[in-house]
Structure formats: C-alpha cells, structure tokens
Amino acid sequence: MKTKALLSGVVLLVSALVATGVQAAVDDKGAKNLLNENGCLNCHDVSKTKTARSYKKIAAELKGKAGAEASITKHLTQPSTVKLGEDMIDHPQVEADSAQVKNLVKWILSR
C-alpha cells in the first residue's frame, strides 16, 4: 500500500513539473563558449543590438510561439540568408553536435 502511495506521489510530482515547464538547466558556460567559438558575438549581443538582433530581442519575439526551438535550430544548423541593413548575407552555420545546439537554442530562448 505504501508503495502505491509513493508511486502515485512521484507520478503527480513529475506531472506537475512537466505541466509547469520545468526543464533541465541550461549550460550557460557551454552556450557562451559555443557563441565565441562560432563567432556569433561578432554580430549578436545578449542584450543590445549590434549588427544583428540581440538574443534578448530574438527570445522576446519567439516567446510562446509553437516551433520556436525548431525554427532557431534550423536557422543555426542549415544554410540560410539574413538581411543586415540593405544587404542579404549567408548566415554561418554553428559547428557543434546536436546536444550543444539544443543547449544553445534553449539558452537563446531563456534570455
């Protein structure tokens, strides 16, 4: 009986955590290292606009939108063109494994 009650409590706790969006912590240091290694900070900044939008602005624009993670992942890992001022340029692809990219995407969205 105690086992059933304990199991029920664990199931409820896990359900509550999933429902509230509690996720694994973002590796802040890993994300920043990846940004530096790939030259992302040449154009982007965390909180202010440089040549390109800040990560804070990107996160605000995508907050609550379905497919936000998939959209950023695609943008970072597949060839794409972006508009900077009047020019269209090729956006560099992030060179990293899928776990590092996933962490970076979560880091961007958490700004």
Short mmCIF file of N, CA, C and O in Angstrom, two decimals:
data_model
loop_
_atom_site.label_atom_id
_atom_site.label_comp_id
_atom_site.label_asym_id
_atom_site.label_seq_id
_atom_site.Cartn_x
_atom_site.Cartn_y
_atom_site.Cartn_z
N MET A 1 0.83 -1.20 0.00
CA MET A 1 0.00 0.00 0.00
C MET A 1 0.86 1.25 0.00
O MET A 1 0.58 2.18 -0.72
N LYS A 2 1.92 1.25 0.84
CA LYS A 2 2.79 2.41 0.90
C LYS A 2 3.50 2.62 -0.43
O LYS A 2 3.72 3.74 -0.85
N THR A 3 3.83 1.52 -1.12
CA THR A 3 4.50 1.61 -2.42
C THR A 3 3.59 2.29 -3.43
O THR A 3 4.03 3.13 -4.21
N LYS A 4 2.30 1.92 -3.43
CA LYS A 4 1.34 2.54 -4.35
C LYS A 4 1.21 4.03 -4.07
O LYS A 4 1.18 4.85 -4.98
N ALA A 5 1.14 4.40 -2.81
CA ALA A 5 1.01 5.80 -2.44
C ALA A 5 2.25 6.58 -2.85
O ALA A 5 2.16 7.69 -3.38
N LEU A 6 3.43 5.98 -2.64
CA LEU A 6 4.68 6.63 -3.01
C LEU A 6 4.77 6.79 -4.52
O LEU A 6 5.13 7.85 -5.03
N LEU A 7 4.42 5.73 -5.25
CA LEU A 7 4.44 5.78 -6.71
C LEU A 7 3.47 6.83 -7.23
O LEU A 7 3.80 7.60 -8.14
N SER A 8 2.29 6.89 -6.64
CA SER A 8 1.30 7.90 -7.04
C SER A 8 1.83 9.31 -6.79
O SER A 8 1.65 10.21 -7.62
N GLY A 9 2.51 9.50 -5.67
CA GLY A 9 3.08 10.80 -5.36
C GLY A 9 4.17 11.20 -6.36
O GLY A 9 4.23 12.34 -6.80
N VAL A 10 5.01 10.25 -6.73
CA VAL A 10 6.06 10.52 -7.71
C VAL A 10 5.46 10.88 -9.06
O VAL A 10 5.88 11.84 -9.71
N VAL A 11 4.45 10.14 -9.48
CA VAL A 11 3.78 10.42 -10.75
C VAL A 11 3.17 11.82 -10.74
O VAL A 11 3.29 12.58 -11.70
N LEU A 12 2.54 12.19 -9.65
CA LEU A 12 1.94 13.53 -9.55
C LEU A 12 3.01 14.62 -9.59
O LEU A 12 2.83 15.64 -10.24
N LEU A 13 4.12 14.39 -8.90
CA LEU A 13 5.20 15.37 -8.90
C LEU A 13 5.78 15.55 -10.29
O LEU A 13 5.95 16.68 -10.76
N VAL A 14 6.05 14.45 -10.97
CA VAL A 14 6.60 14.54 -12.33
C VAL A 14 5.60 15.24 -13.25
O VAL A 14 5.97 16.09 -14.04
N SER A 15 4.33 14.90 -13.14
CA SER A 15 3.30 15.54 -13.96
C SER A 15 3.25 17.05 -13.70
O SER A 15 3.13 17.84 -14.64
N ALA A 16 3.36 17.43 -12.45
CA ALA A 16 3.33 18.86 -12.11
C ALA A 16 4.54 19.57 -12.69
O ALA A 16 4.43 20.69 -13.21
N LEU A 17 5.70 18.95 -12.61
CA LEU A 17 6.91 19.57 -13.15
C LEU A 17 6.82 19.73 -14.65
O LEU A 17 7.18 20.77 -15.20
N VAL A 18 6.32 18.71 -15.33
CA VAL A 18 6.16 18.80 -16.79
C VAL A 18 5.13 19.88 -17.13
O VAL A 18 5.34 20.69 -18.04
N ALA A 19 4.04 19.92 -16.42
CA ALA A 19 2.98 20.89 -16.69
C ALA A 19 3.44 22.33 -16.48
O ALA A 19 3.00 23.24 -17.18
N THR A 20 4.34 22.54 -15.55
CA THR A 20 4.80 23.90 -15.29
C THR A 20 6.01 24.28 -16.14
O THR A 20 6.53 25.39 -16.04
N GLY A 21 6.46 23.36 -16.97
CA GLY A 21 7.55 23.68 -17.88
C GLY A 21 8.93 23.60 -17.27
O GLY A 21 9.88 24.15 -17.81
N VAL A 22 9.06 22.94 -16.13
CA VAL A 22 10.37 22.79 -15.51
C VAL A 22 11.20 21.89 -16.41
O VAL A 22 10.78 20.80 -16.76
N GLN A 23 12.38 22.36 -16.80
CA GLN A 23 13.24 21.61 -17.69
C GLN A 23 14.63 21.57 -17.09
O GLN A 23 14.94 22.26 -16.13
N ALA A 24 15.47 20.76 -17.73
CA ALA A 24 16.86 20.70 -17.29
C ALA A 24 17.48 22.08 -17.45
O ALA A 24 17.15 22.83 -18.36
N ALA A 25 18.37 22.40 -16.54
CA ALA A 25 19.03 23.70 -16.58
C ALA A 25 19.87 23.84 -17.85
O ALA A 25 20.41 22.88 -18.37
N VAL A 26 19.95 25.06 -18.33
CA VAL A 26 20.76 25.38 -19.49
C VAL A 26 22.21 25.52 -19.04
O VAL A 26 22.50 26.12 -18.01
N ASP A 27 23.12 24.95 -19.82
CA ASP A 27 24.55 25.07 -19.54
C ASP A 27 25.01 26.43 -20.08
O ASP A 27 25.34 26.57 -21.25
N ASP A 28 24.98 27.43 -19.21
CA ASP A 28 25.31 28.81 -19.58
C ASP A 28 26.72 28.91 -20.15
O ASP A 28 26.94 29.51 -21.20
N LYS A 29 27.66 28.31 -19.46
CA LYS A 29 29.06 28.37 -19.89
C LYS A 29 29.24 27.69 -21.25
O LYS A 29 29.93 28.21 -22.12
N GLY A 30 28.60 26.54 -21.43
CA GLY A 30 28.69 25.82 -22.70
C GLY A 30 28.13 26.63 -23.86
O GLY A 30 28.70 26.67 -24.94
N ALA A 31 26.98 27.29 -23.62
CA ALA A 31 26.36 28.12 -24.66
C ALA A 31 27.27 29.30 -25.02
O ALA A 31 27.47 29.58 -26.21
N LYS A 32 27.82 29.96 -24.02
CA LYS A 32 28.69 31.10 -24.29
C LYS A 32 29.97 30.68 -25.01
O LYS A 32 30.44 31.39 -25.90
N ASN A 33 30.51 29.51 -24.65
CA ASN A 33 31.68 29.00 -25.37
C ASN A 33 31.36 28.75 -26.84
O ASN A 33 32.15 29.08 -27.72
N LEU A 34 30.19 28.17 -27.09
CA LEU A 34 29.78 27.89 -28.46
C LEU A 34 29.59 29.19 -29.25
O LEU A 34 29.98 29.27 -30.42
N LEU A 35 29.02 30.21 -28.61
CA LEU A 35 28.86 31.51 -29.27
C LEU A 35 30.22 32.09 -29.65
O LEU A 35 30.39 32.61 -30.76
N ASN A 36 31.18 31.99 -28.75
CA ASN A 36 32.52 32.51 -29.03
C ASN A 36 33.23 31.70 -30.11
O ASN A 36 33.82 32.28 -31.03
N GLU A 37 33.16 30.38 -30.02
CA GLU A 37 33.83 29.51 -30.97
C GLU A 37 33.31 29.69 -32.39
O GLU A 37 34.06 29.55 -33.35
N ASN A 38 32.04 30.01 -32.53
CA ASN A 38 31.42 30.13 -33.85
C ASN A 38 31.32 31.58 -34.34
O ASN A 38 30.75 31.83 -35.40
N GLY A 39 31.83 32.51 -33.57
CA GLY A 39 31.83 33.91 -34.00
C GLY A 39 30.47 34.60 -33.95
O GLY A 39 30.29 35.66 -34.55
N CYS A 40 29.53 34.02 -33.22
CA CYS A 40 28.18 34.58 -33.15
C CYS A 40 28.16 35.99 -32.56
O CYS A 40 27.36 36.84 -32.96
N LEU A 41 29.07 36.22 -31.60
CA LEU A 41 29.09 37.51 -30.91
C LEU A 41 29.73 38.63 -31.75
O LEU A 41 29.75 39.77 -31.33
N ASN A 42 30.17 38.28 -32.95
CA ASN A 42 30.65 39.32 -33.87
C ASN A 42 29.47 40.18 -34.34
O ASN A 42 29.64 41.37 -34.60
N CYS A 43 28.30 39.56 -34.46
CA CYS A 43 27.11 40.27 -34.95
C CYS A 43 26.03 40.41 -33.89
O CYS A 43 25.27 41.38 -33.91
N HIS A 44 25.94 39.44 -32.99
CA HIS A 44 24.89 39.44 -31.96
C HIS A 44 25.48 39.79 -30.60
O HIS A 44 26.65 39.58 -30.35
N ASP A 45 24.61 40.31 -29.73
CA ASP A 45 24.95 40.56 -28.33
C ASP A 45 23.80 39.98 -27.52
O ASP A 45 22.71 39.75 -28.05
N VAL A 46 24.02 39.75 -26.26
CA VAL A 46 22.97 39.19 -25.42
C VAL A 46 21.80 40.18 -25.29
O VAL A 46 20.65 39.81 -25.49
N SER A 47 22.09 41.43 -24.99
CA SER A 47 21.01 42.36 -24.65
C SER A 47 20.90 43.60 -25.54
O SER A 47 19.91 44.31 -25.46
N LYS A 48 21.89 43.87 -26.37
CA LYS A 48 21.79 45.07 -27.22
C LYS A 48 22.00 44.71 -28.69
O LYS A 48 22.68 43.74 -29.01
N THR A 49 21.40 45.48 -29.55
CA THR A 49 21.52 45.25 -30.98
C THR A 49 22.89 45.71 -31.46
O THR A 49 23.31 46.83 -31.16
N LYS A 50 23.56 44.83 -32.16
CA LYS A 50 24.83 45.17 -32.80
C LYS A 50 24.53 45.21 -34.29
O LYS A 50 23.61 45.92 -34.71
N THR A 51 25.24 44.44 -35.06
CA THR A 51 24.93 44.31 -36.48
C THR A 51 23.62 43.55 -36.66
O THR A 51 22.86 43.81 -37.58
N ALA A 52 23.38 42.61 -35.76
CA ALA A 52 22.17 41.79 -35.80
C ALA A 52 21.40 41.94 -34.48
O ALA A 52 21.91 42.51 -33.53
N ARG A 53 20.20 41.40 -34.46
CA ARG A 53 19.34 41.50 -33.26
C ARG A 53 20.01 40.85 -32.07
O ARG A 53 20.77 39.91 -32.19
N SER A 54 19.68 41.36 -30.89
CA SER A 54 20.18 40.76 -29.65
C SER A 54 19.44 39.46 -29.38
O SER A 54 18.33 39.24 -29.87
N TYR A 55 20.07 38.59 -28.59
CA TYR A 55 19.42 37.35 -28.22
C TYR A 55 18.19 37.62 -27.36
O TYR A 55 17.20 36.89 -27.43
N LYS A 56 18.23 38.68 -26.58
CA LYS A 56 17.07 39.06 -25.76
C LYS A 56 15.88 39.41 -26.66
O LYS A 56 14.75 39.00 -26.41
N LYS A 57 16.13 40.13 -27.75
CA LYS A 57 15.06 40.51 -28.67
C LYS A 57 14.53 39.29 -29.43
O LYS A 57 13.33 39.14 -29.61
N ILE A 58 15.44 38.41 -29.83
CA ILE A 58 15.02 37.18 -30.51
C ILE A 58 14.12 36.37 -29.59
O ILE A 58 13.06 35.89 -30.00
N ALA A 59 14.54 36.21 -28.33
CA ALA A 59 13.75 35.44 -27.37
C ALA A 59 12.37 36.07 -27.16
O ALA A 59 11.36 35.36 -27.11
N ALA A 60 12.32 37.40 -27.06
CA ALA A 60 11.04 38.09 -26.86
C ALA A 60 10.11 37.89 -28.06
O ALA A 60 8.90 37.69 -27.89
N GLU A 61 10.67 37.94 -29.26
CA GLU A 61 9.86 37.77 -30.47
C GLU A 61 9.31 36.35 -30.60
O GLU A 61 8.23 36.15 -31.15
N LEU A 62 10.04 35.37 -30.08
CA LEU A 62 9.63 33.98 -30.24
C LEU A 62 8.93 33.41 -29.01
O LEU A 62 8.44 32.28 -29.05
N LYS A 63 8.87 34.17 -27.92
CA LYS A 63 8.28 33.68 -26.67
C LYS A 63 6.85 33.18 -26.90
O LYS A 63 6.01 33.89 -27.44
N GLY A 64 6.62 31.95 -26.46
CA GLY A 64 5.29 31.37 -26.54
C GLY A 64 4.87 30.88 -27.92
O GLY A 64 3.76 30.37 -28.08
N LYS A 65 5.72 31.01 -28.90
CA LYS A 65 5.36 30.57 -30.25
C LYS A 65 5.70 29.10 -30.44
O LYS A 65 6.79 28.65 -30.10
N ALA A 66 4.74 28.40 -30.99
CA ALA A 66 4.97 26.98 -31.31
C ALA A 66 6.08 26.89 -32.35
O ALA A 66 6.14 27.70 -33.28
N GLY A 67 6.95 25.95 -32.17
CA GLY A 67 8.01 25.74 -33.15
C GLY A 67 9.20 26.66 -33.02
O GLY A 67 10.07 26.69 -33.89
N ALA A 68 9.28 27.43 -31.92
CA ALA A 68 10.39 28.37 -31.75
C ALA A 68 11.74 27.65 -31.71
O ALA A 68 12.68 28.06 -32.38
N GLU A 69 11.80 26.57 -30.94
CA GLU A 69 13.07 25.82 -30.85
C GLU A 69 13.47 25.26 -32.21
O GLU A 69 14.62 25.36 -32.60
N ALA A 70 12.52 24.68 -32.90
CA ALA A 70 12.80 24.10 -34.22
C ALA A 70 13.25 25.18 -35.21
O ALA A 70 14.17 24.95 -36.01
N SER A 71 12.64 26.34 -35.14
CA SER A 71 12.98 27.44 -36.04
C SER A 71 14.42 27.92 -35.82
O SER A 71 15.18 28.09 -36.78
N ILE A 72 14.79 28.11 -34.56
CA ILE A 72 16.16 28.56 -34.26
C ILE A 72 17.16 27.46 -34.61
O ILE A 72 18.21 27.76 -35.19
N THR A 73 16.83 26.22 -34.29
CA THR A 73 17.73 25.12 -34.61
C THR A 73 18.00 25.06 -36.11
O THR A 73 19.15 24.94 -36.55
N LYS A 74 16.95 25.18 -36.90
CA LYS A 74 17.10 25.17 -38.36
C LYS A 74 17.97 26.33 -38.82
O LYS A 74 18.87 26.17 -39.65
N HIS A 75 17.73 27.50 -38.26
CA HIS A 75 18.48 28.70 -38.63
C HIS A 75 19.97 28.54 -38.31
O HIS A 75 20.82 29.00 -39.06
N LEU A 76 20.26 27.88 -37.20
CA LEU A 76 21.66 27.74 -36.78
C LEU A 76 22.40 26.62 -37.49
O LEU A 76 23.62 26.65 -37.58
N THR A 77 21.67 25.62 -37.97
CA THR A 77 22.34 24.43 -38.49
C THR A 77 22.20 24.21 -39.99
O THR A 77 22.89 23.36 -40.54
N GLN A 78 21.33 24.96 -40.64
CA GLN A 78 21.15 24.79 -42.08
C GLN A 78 21.44 26.11 -42.79
O GLN A 78 21.26 27.18 -42.20
N PRO A 79 21.89 26.03 -44.04
CA PRO A 79 22.18 27.28 -44.76
C PRO A 79 20.96 28.20 -44.79
O PRO A 79 19.84 27.76 -45.03
N SER A 80 21.19 29.46 -44.49
CA SER A 80 20.12 30.45 -44.54
C SER A 80 20.71 31.81 -44.89
O SER A 80 21.90 32.05 -44.73
N THR A 81 19.85 32.68 -45.37
CA THR A 81 20.25 34.04 -45.72
C THR A 81 19.49 34.99 -44.82
O THR A 81 18.31 34.80 -44.54
N VAL A 82 20.18 36.02 -44.33
CA VAL A 82 19.56 37.01 -43.46
C VAL A 82 19.80 38.41 -44.02
O VAL A 82 20.78 38.65 -44.72
N LYS A 83 18.91 39.31 -43.67
CA LYS A 83 19.05 40.69 -44.12
C LYS A 83 19.72 41.50 -43.02
O LYS A 83 19.25 41.54 -41.89
N LEU A 84 20.82 42.14 -43.36
CA LEU A 84 21.51 43.04 -42.45
C LEU A 84 21.58 44.40 -43.14
O LEU A 84 22.30 44.57 -44.12
N GLY A 85 20.77 45.33 -42.64
CA GLY A 85 20.67 46.63 -43.31
C GLY A 85 20.03 46.42 -44.66
O GLY A 85 18.95 45.86 -44.77
N GLU A 86 20.71 46.82 -45.70
CA GLU A 86 20.21 46.64 -47.07
C GLU A 86 20.75 45.38 -47.72
O GLU A 86 20.35 45.03 -48.82
N ASP A 87 21.66 44.70 -47.06
CA ASP A 87 22.34 43.55 -47.64
C ASP A 87 21.75 42.23 -47.18
O ASP A 87 21.32 42.08 -46.04
N MET A 88 21.78 41.26 -48.08
CA MET A 88 21.44 39.87 -47.75
C MET A 88 22.76 39.12 -47.63
O MET A 88 23.60 39.20 -48.54
N ILE A 89 22.95 38.45 -46.51
CA ILE A 89 24.19 37.70 -46.31
C ILE A 89 23.87 36.26 -45.90
O ILE A 89 22.79 35.98 -45.38
N ASP A 90 24.83 35.37 -46.16
CA ASP A 90 24.69 34.00 -45.70
C ASP A 90 24.97 33.95 -44.21
O ASP A 90 26.01 34.45 -43.76
N HIS A 91 24.06 33.37 -43.45
CA HIS A 91 24.26 33.23 -42.01
C HIS A 91 25.13 32.00 -41.77
O HIS A 91 24.80 30.91 -42.25
N PRO A 92 26.24 32.14 -41.05
CA PRO A 92 27.10 30.99 -40.79
C PRO A 92 26.36 29.91 -40.00
O PRO A 92 25.51 30.21 -39.16
N GLN A 93 26.71 28.67 -40.27
CA GLN A 93 26.13 27.55 -39.53
C GLN A 93 26.98 27.26 -38.30
O GLN A 93 28.19 27.38 -38.34
N VAL A 94 26.31 26.92 -37.22
CA VAL A 94 27.00 26.58 -35.98
C VAL A 94 27.62 25.20 -36.14
O VAL A 94 26.95 24.26 -36.58
N GLU A 95 28.88 25.10 -35.79
CA GLU A 95 29.56 23.82 -35.84
C GLU A 95 29.59 23.24 -34.43
O GLU A 95 30.36 23.69 -33.58
N ALA A 96 28.70 22.26 -34.20
CA ALA A 96 28.59 21.63 -32.88
C ALA A 96 27.72 20.39 -33.01
O ALA A 96 27.03 20.22 -34.02
N ASP A 97 27.76 19.56 -31.98
CA ASP A 97 26.89 18.38 -32.01
C ASP A 97 25.47 18.79 -31.62
O ASP A 97 25.23 19.91 -31.15
N SER A 98 24.52 17.88 -31.81
CA SER A 98 23.11 18.22 -31.61
C SER A 98 22.80 18.61 -30.17
O SER A 98 21.95 19.48 -29.93
N ALA A 99 23.48 18.00 -29.19
CA ALA A 99 23.24 18.36 -27.79
C ALA A 99 23.70 19.78 -27.50
O ALA A 99 23.03 20.53 -26.78
N GLN A 100 24.83 20.18 -28.07
CA GLN A 100 25.33 21.54 -27.89
C GLN A 100 24.39 22.55 -28.55
O GLN A 100 24.12 23.61 -27.99
N VAL A 101 23.91 22.22 -29.73
CA VAL A 101 22.98 23.12 -30.44
C VAL A 101 21.68 23.25 -29.65
O VAL A 101 21.16 24.35 -29.47
N LYS A 102 21.17 22.14 -29.14
CA LYS A 102 19.94 22.18 -28.35
C LYS A 102 20.12 23.06 -27.12
O LYS A 102 19.25 23.86 -26.78
N ASN A 103 21.26 22.92 -26.46
CA ASN A 103 21.55 23.76 -25.29
C ASN A 103 21.60 25.24 -25.69
O ASN A 103 21.06 26.10 -25.00
N LEU A 104 22.25 25.53 -26.82
CA LEU A 104 22.34 26.92 -27.28
C LEU A 104 20.96 27.49 -27.59
O LEU A 104 20.66 28.64 -27.22
N VAL A 105 20.13 26.71 -28.23
CA VAL A 105 18.78 27.17 -28.56
C VAL A 105 18.00 27.48 -27.27
O VAL A 105 17.36 28.53 -27.15
N LYS A 106 18.08 26.59 -26.30
CA LYS A 106 17.41 26.84 -25.01
C LYS A 106 17.99 28.07 -24.32
O LYS A 106 17.26 28.86 -23.72
N TRP A 107 19.29 28.26 -24.44
CA TRP A 107 19.95 29.43 -23.85
C TRP A 107 19.42 30.70 -24.51
O TRP A 107 19.08 31.67 -23.82
N ILE A 108 19.33 30.72 -25.83
CA ILE A 108 18.82 31.90 -26.55
C ILE A 108 17.39 32.21 -26.10
O ILE A 108 17.05 33.35 -25.79
N LEU A 109 16.55 31.18 -26.06
CA LEU A 109 15.14 31.39 -25.70
C LEU A 109 14.96 31.78 -24.23
O LEU A 109 13.92 32.32 -23.86
N SER A 110 15.96 31.52 -23.41
CA SER A 110 15.85 31.87 -21.98
C SER A 110 16.31 33.29 -21.67
O SER A 110 16.29 33.72 -20.52
N ARG A 111 16.71 34.03 -22.66
CA ARG A 111 17.21 35.39 -22.42
C ARG A 111 16.06 36.25 -22.05
O ARG A 111 15.22 36.69 -22.09
#
